[in-house]
Amino acid sequence: MELDPILLSRIQFAFVVSFHAIFPVFTIGLASYIAVLEGLHFKTGNPAWAKLSRFWIKVFAVTFGMGVVSGIVMSFQFGTNWSNFSQMSANFLGPILSYEVVTAFFLEAVFLGVLLFGRDKVPRGTHLFAAIMVALGTFISSFWILVANSWMHTPAGVEFQDGVLHVRSWMEAIFNPSFPYRFAHMAVASFLTGSFVVAGVSAWYLLKGHMVEVNRKALSMCMWMILVLAPAQAVIGDFHGLNTLEYQPTKVAAMEGNWERQGNVPLLLFALPDQAAQENRFEVGIPNLASWILTHSADGVVPGIAEVPVEEQPPVGTVFWSFRLMVGIGLLMIAVGLWGLYLRVKGRLYEPGRFHRFMPYMIASPFVAVLAGWFTTEVGRAPWLIQGMVSFSEGVTPALTGWMALASLIGYVAVYAVVYTAGGYYIWRLMQKGITDEEPGEQDETAHPKRPLSGGGPIGETSPAAPVKGDWT
Amino acid sequence: MIDFVMIWAVIIAFGVMMYVLMDGFDLGIGILYPFAPNEDSRDVMMNSVAPVWDGNETWLVLGGAGLLGAFPLVYSVLLPALYLGVFVLLAGLIFRGVAFEFRFKAGPENKGYWSASFAIGSTVAALAQGIVVGAYIQGFETENFVFTGGAFDWLTPFTLFTGLGLVLGYALLGSTWTIMKTEGETQEWAYRITPMLLAGVLGVFLVISFWTPMVDSFVRDRWFGNIAFIWLLPAGALGCAALIYRAVRRRDEGIPFVATLGLFLFTYLGLLASKWPYVVPPEYTLYDAASARESQMFLLIGVLFVIPFVLAYTAWTYWVFRGKVKVGEGYH
């Protein structure tokens, strides 16, 4: 069998990127949450915030470590497997990725040391500052990465000269047409991810009666976030979709499973796209709804996949189904936000029950949604590396042979399997150990007298809830 | 007209140098791990670099991204040429990187695995980097700005030897760092092994000095040509070596590390001087490899503005974590 270096490189990149992507979305959200906790502790002196912060910093450290190493792998993939693409696009992507390193990576990495190890070595205000810098760094990093990614979808401000792209306008290239939507979509996705993880873990602790006081605070904060952000994300996603319709109509056609350009397009709930036959089997849909969503009119014309030659079509099935998965999870998130609001109004948000048993399962949902979203947008761009300009086959490394790509792919899968299994296990162990009281021997750094805390030992030793007056958010 | 290519050559050379010096000592800690006297020593050694290793490694990413931005040809020839070696390097960095967190999270029964992961990962990463240096001296087979050689061109006795050289060099950085950051038994041990590592490094240094001109006539002409002051670089390196030896005998704590940094600096400059101005030897110079002028300028504006801040807050964290690391001084 002939090994195809292009296909194997695509699988390899998809694997590495998918694995990497789940860490930043979590760490961006969590870094901001930690900064907020540190800020609240600094302002109020209430040790509950410090306890929460200490716990989540530990989780952050483990996930950040895994995110860093998988990120280093990614930055080298461009050169190893897509050297022609690197060469062609270096005039734009090189400076953008370098800006990410100097404005974001150093900020995160250097201040992370102070955040993790410096609590007793620097003044409290400086420690808070470090927490804010780490959060800011993760955020700036996502800015540059989405500049680079958006530009590959909607290239602007560049022109080809002798087979190499030259930048004509930096402003147009950086703030390319899809950038604002993508950036907003990912930023909100990150905050939702952080919220769902913290909410799920807090709900689980409440169920176990572990550290009830602090976990109530955490759950409450997260449910407010989810209530606001989940619907907002749907609106942003809708705008993003309209932008894609304008610049990448074939992708939208694949998302809708619409083969021919036509009006009165139904919103398909279920279908089996058949690329060979260029049609769907077993369609179930709501009449006119896709036309209405995309053009705000029931007979609005929606572009069709078959408008471009078969070899320029993305794999429709993957795009169609990953899009449905993302939207489905998004709707579920909105429902969960409303459920939380209902319980809060009824005064039962903290009462262990069905809601608290359900929330831990929701921890996986933002990660699955993010990956599904990435698959929709990235697979939907196929066969283009840079939309309409550079294809996969033009971008691949010329000297790369199939077996080299296969060997390194197997290698990465093996390494990641070991490392991330272990990482998952250690996070699980941290969760089980739970939130601890001040570490032994540590002085209370707050100016306030020590309050009686709920006695939180390891999980299992349930502690009575001891709410501190006036602290409820 | 300003020569952006030259400015960028200096910036990239500086970035790579920063990486070698800074990640060098924390990789060295990993290389020395199996030989540490006991588990407490290993804990202390890891804690001495835990707050800073992440920032140190970022210089590698800057080197990679900076090359793509300023000299994309280097990126698009070297990485494919070193394809399998790059994978090995990254696998090494992954295993050692996660070991920082996992080792302290693991129970006593699994801690050993992460110590091994840290040691093997660090050694493999250092070896791979040394091989890159050797492969660079060797040169690359190219045609029309594209790598055309085979998957194992980089694997020769010469490159393996330069790999070994860098492993020993990083170990020396690690041992002198350990002298500076620890006390008691761990420091005693570091004092003992430093002269041996120094002897090893000098041995490799000597062999490579004779071997390189044989591998490469360009280098031979450079060193035995008419620029005499180039010999100041190896002389400086030897001077630093003498300083390390003397400082260890006098039991100075800080000077051995600083002198090792000097040793690396002179060796590195010597290497650059050997090949200048070729960045993808034997065919392409800095100017062939450069990206568009407007791209170099756009990036330069930001880098010149931001790098001083990066250096300042990096220096500040080293200041925050100054002083000896003690046994049992807790991880967060």
Short mmCIF file of C-alpha atoms in Angstrom, two decimals, chain A residues 164-431:
data_model
loop_
_atom_site.label_atom_id
_atom_site.label_comp_id
_atom_site.label_asym_id
_atom_site.label_seq_id
_atom_site.Cartn_x
_atom_site.Cartn_y
_atom_site.Cartn_z
CA VAL A 164 5.78 33.79 -2.00
CA LEU A 165 3.16 35.81 -0.15
CA HIS A 166 4.01 39.40 0.64
CA VAL A 167 2.05 41.54 3.05
CA ARG A 168 0.45 44.58 1.45
CA SER A 169 -1.42 45.80 4.52
CA TRP A 170 -0.74 44.55 8.03
CA MET A 171 -3.98 46.00 9.33
CA GLU A 172 -6.05 44.20 6.70
CA ALA A 173 -4.14 40.96 7.21
CA ILE A 174 -4.35 40.96 11.02
CA PHE A 175 -7.93 42.17 11.25
CA ASN A 176 -9.00 39.93 8.39
CA PRO A 177 -12.74 39.47 7.76
CA SER A 178 -13.35 36.43 9.96
CA PHE A 179 -11.03 37.41 12.81
CA PRO A 180 -13.44 39.33 15.09
CA TYR A 181 -16.02 36.53 14.99
CA ARG A 182 -13.51 33.74 15.54
CA PHE A 183 -11.79 35.56 18.37
CA ALA A 184 -15.04 36.35 20.16
CA HIS A 185 -16.28 32.79 19.62
CA MET A 186 -13.10 31.27 21.08
CA ALA A 187 -12.86 33.72 23.97
CA VAL A 188 -16.40 32.95 25.07
CA ALA A 189 -15.75 29.23 24.53
CA SER A 190 -12.78 29.49 26.89
CA PHE A 191 -14.77 31.17 29.63
CA LEU A 192 -17.56 28.64 29.19
CA THR A 193 -15.05 25.80 29.44
CA GLY A 194 -13.60 27.18 32.64
CA SER A 195 -17.11 27.73 34.03
CA PHE A 196 -18.34 24.23 33.25
CA VAL A 197 -15.28 22.54 34.71
CA VAL A 198 -15.38 24.56 37.93
CA ALA A 199 -19.18 24.23 38.16
CA GLY A 200 -19.02 20.47 37.61
CA VAL A 201 -16.33 19.94 40.20
CA SER A 202 -18.01 22.26 42.73
CA ALA A 203 -21.35 20.51 42.27
CA TRP A 204 -19.66 17.18 42.83
CA TYR A 205 -18.05 18.46 46.02
CA LEU A 206 -21.39 19.82 47.25
CA LEU A 207 -22.88 16.39 46.63
CA LYS A 208 -20.13 14.89 48.76
CA GLY A 209 -20.46 17.60 51.38
CA HIS A 210 -16.84 18.57 50.89
CA MET A 211 -15.85 22.16 51.72
CA VAL A 212 -19.42 23.27 51.30
CA GLU A 213 -18.91 26.93 51.98
CA VAL A 214 -16.32 27.63 49.31
CA ASN A 215 -17.87 25.34 46.74
CA ARG A 216 -21.19 27.12 47.00
CA LYS A 217 -19.44 30.33 46.11
CA ALA A 218 -17.70 28.69 43.17
CA LEU A 219 -20.86 27.06 41.85
CA SER A 220 -22.81 30.29 42.17
CA MET A 221 -20.25 32.31 40.22
CA CYS A 222 -20.05 29.73 37.45
CA MET A 223 -23.81 29.40 37.04
CA TRP A 224 -24.10 33.15 36.53
CA MET A 225 -21.38 32.95 33.91
CA ILE A 226 -23.07 30.07 32.11
CA LEU A 227 -26.45 31.77 32.21
CA VAL A 228 -25.06 34.82 30.43
CA LEU A 229 -22.38 33.32 28.21
CA ALA A 230 -24.15 30.26 26.77
CA PRO A 231 -26.85 32.31 24.99
CA ALA A 232 -24.28 34.97 24.06
CA GLN A 233 -22.21 32.25 22.43
CA ALA A 234 -25.17 31.22 20.29
CA VAL A 235 -25.56 34.80 19.06
CA ILE A 236 -21.82 35.14 18.32
CA GLY A 237 -21.88 31.78 16.57
CA ASP A 238 -24.74 32.96 14.39
CA PHE A 239 -22.77 36.05 13.33
CA HIS A 240 -19.75 33.88 12.70
CA GLY A 241 -21.87 31.65 10.50
CA LEU A 242 -23.08 34.60 8.43
CA ASN A 243 -19.49 35.70 7.96
CA THR A 244 -18.55 32.21 6.81
CA LEU A 245 -21.48 32.27 4.37
CA GLU A 246 -19.98 35.36 2.82
CA TYR A 247 -16.35 34.20 2.57
CA GLN A 248 -16.49 30.38 2.58
CA PRO A 249 -19.90 29.52 1.10
CA THR A 250 -18.89 25.94 0.35
CA LYS A 251 -18.18 25.34 4.03
CA VAL A 252 -21.61 26.62 5.03
CA ALA A 253 -23.18 24.49 2.32
CA ALA A 254 -21.42 21.46 3.82
CA MET A 255 -22.53 22.43 7.33
CA GLU A 256 -26.12 22.56 6.09
CA GLY A 257 -25.76 19.50 3.88
CA ASN A 258 -27.10 21.54 0.96
CA TRP A 259 -25.85 20.20 -2.39
CA GLU A 260 -27.48 22.55 -4.93
CA ARG A 261 -27.87 26.32 -4.72
CA GLN A 262 -31.54 26.84 -3.89
CA GLY A 263 -34.11 28.71 -1.81
CA ASN A 264 -36.43 27.34 0.91
CA VAL A 265 -33.63 25.21 2.36
CA PRO A 266 -34.73 23.08 5.32
CA LEU A 267 -32.68 22.86 8.50
CA LEU A 268 -31.59 19.24 8.48
CA LEU A 269 -31.75 17.52 11.84
CA PHE A 270 -30.55 14.23 10.44
CA ALA A 271 -29.06 13.21 7.11
CA LEU A 272 -26.41 10.91 5.72
CA PRO A 273 -24.47 12.98 3.18
CA ASP A 274 -23.26 10.82 0.29
CA GLN A 275 -20.37 12.58 -1.41
CA ALA A 276 -20.08 10.07 -4.25
CA ALA A 277 -23.72 10.59 -5.26
CA GLN A 278 -23.60 14.31 -4.35
CA GLU A 279 -26.81 14.04 -2.34
CA ASN A 280 -28.16 13.18 1.11
CA ARG A 281 -29.88 10.01 2.21
CA PHE A 282 -32.52 9.85 4.99
CA GLU A 283 -33.08 13.58 5.32
CA VAL A 284 -35.11 14.80 8.28
CA GLY A 285 -35.46 18.53 8.52
CA ILE A 286 -37.49 21.57 9.44
CA PRO A 287 -38.75 23.26 6.27
CA ASN A 288 -37.25 26.64 5.31
CA LEU A 289 -35.40 27.07 8.61
CA ALA A 290 -31.83 27.02 7.20
CA SER A 291 -32.80 29.67 4.65
CA TRP A 292 -34.37 31.69 7.40
CA ILE A 293 -31.34 31.45 9.72
CA LEU A 294 -28.80 32.25 7.02
CA THR A 295 -30.69 34.89 5.03
CA HIS A 296 -33.49 35.89 7.39
CA SER A 297 -36.06 35.01 4.73
CA ALA A 298 -37.84 31.71 4.19
CA ASP A 299 -37.06 31.54 0.47
CA GLY A 300 -33.51 32.88 0.82
CA VAL A 301 -31.02 31.27 -1.53
CA VAL A 302 -28.32 29.15 0.12
CA PRO A 303 -25.20 28.13 -1.85
CA GLY A 304 -24.66 24.47 -2.69
CA ILE A 305 -21.70 22.16 -2.25
CA ALA A 306 -21.87 20.99 -5.86
CA GLU A 307 -21.08 24.49 -7.09
CA VAL A 308 -17.39 23.68 -6.75
CA PRO A 309 -15.76 20.67 -8.45
CA VAL A 310 -15.69 17.45 -6.40
CA GLU A 311 -11.93 17.70 -5.82
CA GLU A 312 -12.41 21.11 -4.18
CA GLN A 313 -15.19 19.95 -1.85
CA PRO A 314 -14.52 19.30 1.82
CA PRO A 315 -15.52 15.92 3.30
CA VAL A 316 -19.18 16.80 3.78
CA GLY A 317 -20.14 14.15 6.34
CA THR A 318 -17.50 15.25 8.87
CA VAL A 319 -18.39 18.93 8.56
CA PHE A 320 -22.14 18.25 8.68
CA TRP A 321 -22.03 16.09 11.80
CA SER A 322 -19.40 17.92 13.80
CA PHE A 323 -21.39 21.12 13.28
CA ARG A 324 -24.53 19.43 14.61
CA LEU A 325 -22.64 18.11 17.61
CA MET A 326 -21.35 21.59 18.47
CA VAL A 327 -24.75 23.25 18.13
CA GLY A 328 -26.45 20.47 20.09
CA ILE A 329 -24.05 20.91 23.00
CA GLY A 330 -24.50 24.68 22.81
CA LEU A 331 -28.26 24.31 23.21
CA LEU A 332 -27.75 21.91 26.11
CA MET A 333 -25.52 24.52 27.79
CA ILE A 334 -28.23 27.16 27.50
CA ALA A 335 -30.71 24.74 29.06
CA VAL A 336 -28.33 24.00 31.93
CA GLY A 337 -27.91 27.73 32.54
CA LEU A 338 -31.69 28.13 32.78
CA TRP A 339 -31.99 25.11 35.03
CA GLY A 340 -29.46 26.72 37.38
CA LEU A 341 -31.43 29.96 37.35
CA TYR A 342 -34.64 28.11 38.13
CA LEU A 343 -33.04 26.38 41.12
CA ARG A 344 -31.54 29.64 42.31
CA VAL A 345 -34.89 31.41 42.17
CA LYS A 346 -36.42 28.50 44.08
CA GLY A 347 -33.56 28.76 46.58
CA ARG A 348 -32.38 25.22 45.87
CA LEU A 349 -29.15 25.83 43.96
CA TYR A 350 -27.03 24.48 46.82
CA GLU A 351 -29.28 21.58 47.79
CA PRO A 352 -27.61 18.39 46.63
CA GLY A 353 -29.84 16.78 44.03
CA ARG A 354 -30.30 15.83 40.41
CA PHE A 355 -28.66 19.04 39.22
CA HIS A 356 -25.51 18.36 41.22
CA ARG A 357 -25.37 14.82 39.93
CA PHE A 358 -25.75 16.03 36.35
CA MET A 359 -23.23 18.88 36.37
CA PRO A 360 -20.10 16.67 36.65
CA TYR A 361 -21.10 15.01 33.37
CA MET A 362 -21.25 18.43 31.75
CA ILE A 363 -17.50 18.88 32.37
CA ALA A 364 -16.80 17.06 29.11
CA SER A 365 -19.29 19.12 27.11
CA PRO A 366 -17.25 22.28 26.39
CA PHE A 367 -14.25 20.24 25.32
CA VAL A 368 -16.31 18.15 22.92
CA ALA A 369 -18.01 21.29 21.60
CA VAL A 370 -14.70 23.06 21.03
CA LEU A 371 -13.24 20.09 19.18
CA ALA A 372 -16.40 19.69 17.11
CA GLY A 373 -16.26 23.39 16.27
CA TRP A 374 -12.63 23.15 15.21
CA PHE A 375 -13.39 20.13 13.06
CA THR A 376 -16.26 21.98 11.42
CA THR A 377 -14.19 24.98 10.52
CA GLU A 378 -10.89 23.26 9.71
CA VAL A 379 -12.23 20.27 7.78
CA GLY A 380 -14.62 22.68 6.07
CA ARG A 381 -11.65 24.53 4.59
CA ALA A 382 -10.35 21.42 2.82
CA PRO A 383 -8.60 21.10 0.42
CA TRP A 384 -7.23 24.56 1.16
CA LEU A 385 -4.48 25.39 3.61
CA ILE A 386 -4.96 29.06 2.84
CA GLN A 387 -8.48 29.46 1.48
CA GLY A 388 -8.42 29.77 -2.30
CA MET A 389 -4.64 30.28 -2.43
CA VAL A 390 -2.61 27.30 -1.23
CA SER A 391 -3.83 23.70 -1.15
CA PHE A 392 -2.65 20.80 1.02
CA SER A 393 -0.60 19.30 -1.80
CA GLU A 394 1.15 22.61 -2.50
CA GLY A 395 2.00 23.12 1.15
CA VAL A 396 3.40 19.75 2.17
CA THR A 397 7.14 19.17 2.74
CA PRO A 398 8.64 17.93 -0.56
CA ALA A 399 11.22 15.62 1.03
CA LEU A 400 8.65 14.04 3.34
CA THR A 401 7.99 10.38 2.64
CA GLY A 402 4.94 8.43 3.71
CA TRP A 403 6.83 6.24 6.13
CA MET A 404 8.45 9.22 7.89
CA ALA A 405 5.06 10.81 8.38
CA LEU A 406 3.65 7.50 9.62
CA ALA A 407 6.55 6.83 11.98
CA SER A 408 6.29 10.24 13.60
CA LEU A 409 2.49 10.00 13.76
CA ILE A 410 2.72 6.68 15.63
CA GLY A 411 5.40 8.23 17.80
CA TYR A 412 3.28 11.21 18.78
CA VAL A 413 0.25 9.03 19.47
CA ALA A 414 2.35 6.79 21.72
CA VAL A 415 3.98 9.68 23.60
CA TYR A 416 0.68 11.50 24.07
CA ALA A 417 -1.06 8.33 25.18
CA VAL A 418 1.41 7.85 28.02
CA VAL A 419 1.77 11.48 29.03
CA TYR A 420 -1.88 12.48 28.88
CA THR A 421 -3.15 9.36 30.55
CA ALA A 422 -0.83 10.13 33.43
CA GLY A 423 -1.86 13.80 33.42
CA GLY A 424 -5.54 12.91 33.47
CA TYR A 425 -4.89 10.54 36.34
CA TYR A 426 -3.07 13.19 38.39
CA ILE A 427 -5.83 15.72 37.84
CA TRP A 428 -8.32 13.10 38.97
CA ARG A 429 -6.22 12.53 42.08
CA LEU A 430 -6.13 16.26 42.78
CA MET A 431 -9.90 16.38 42.46
#
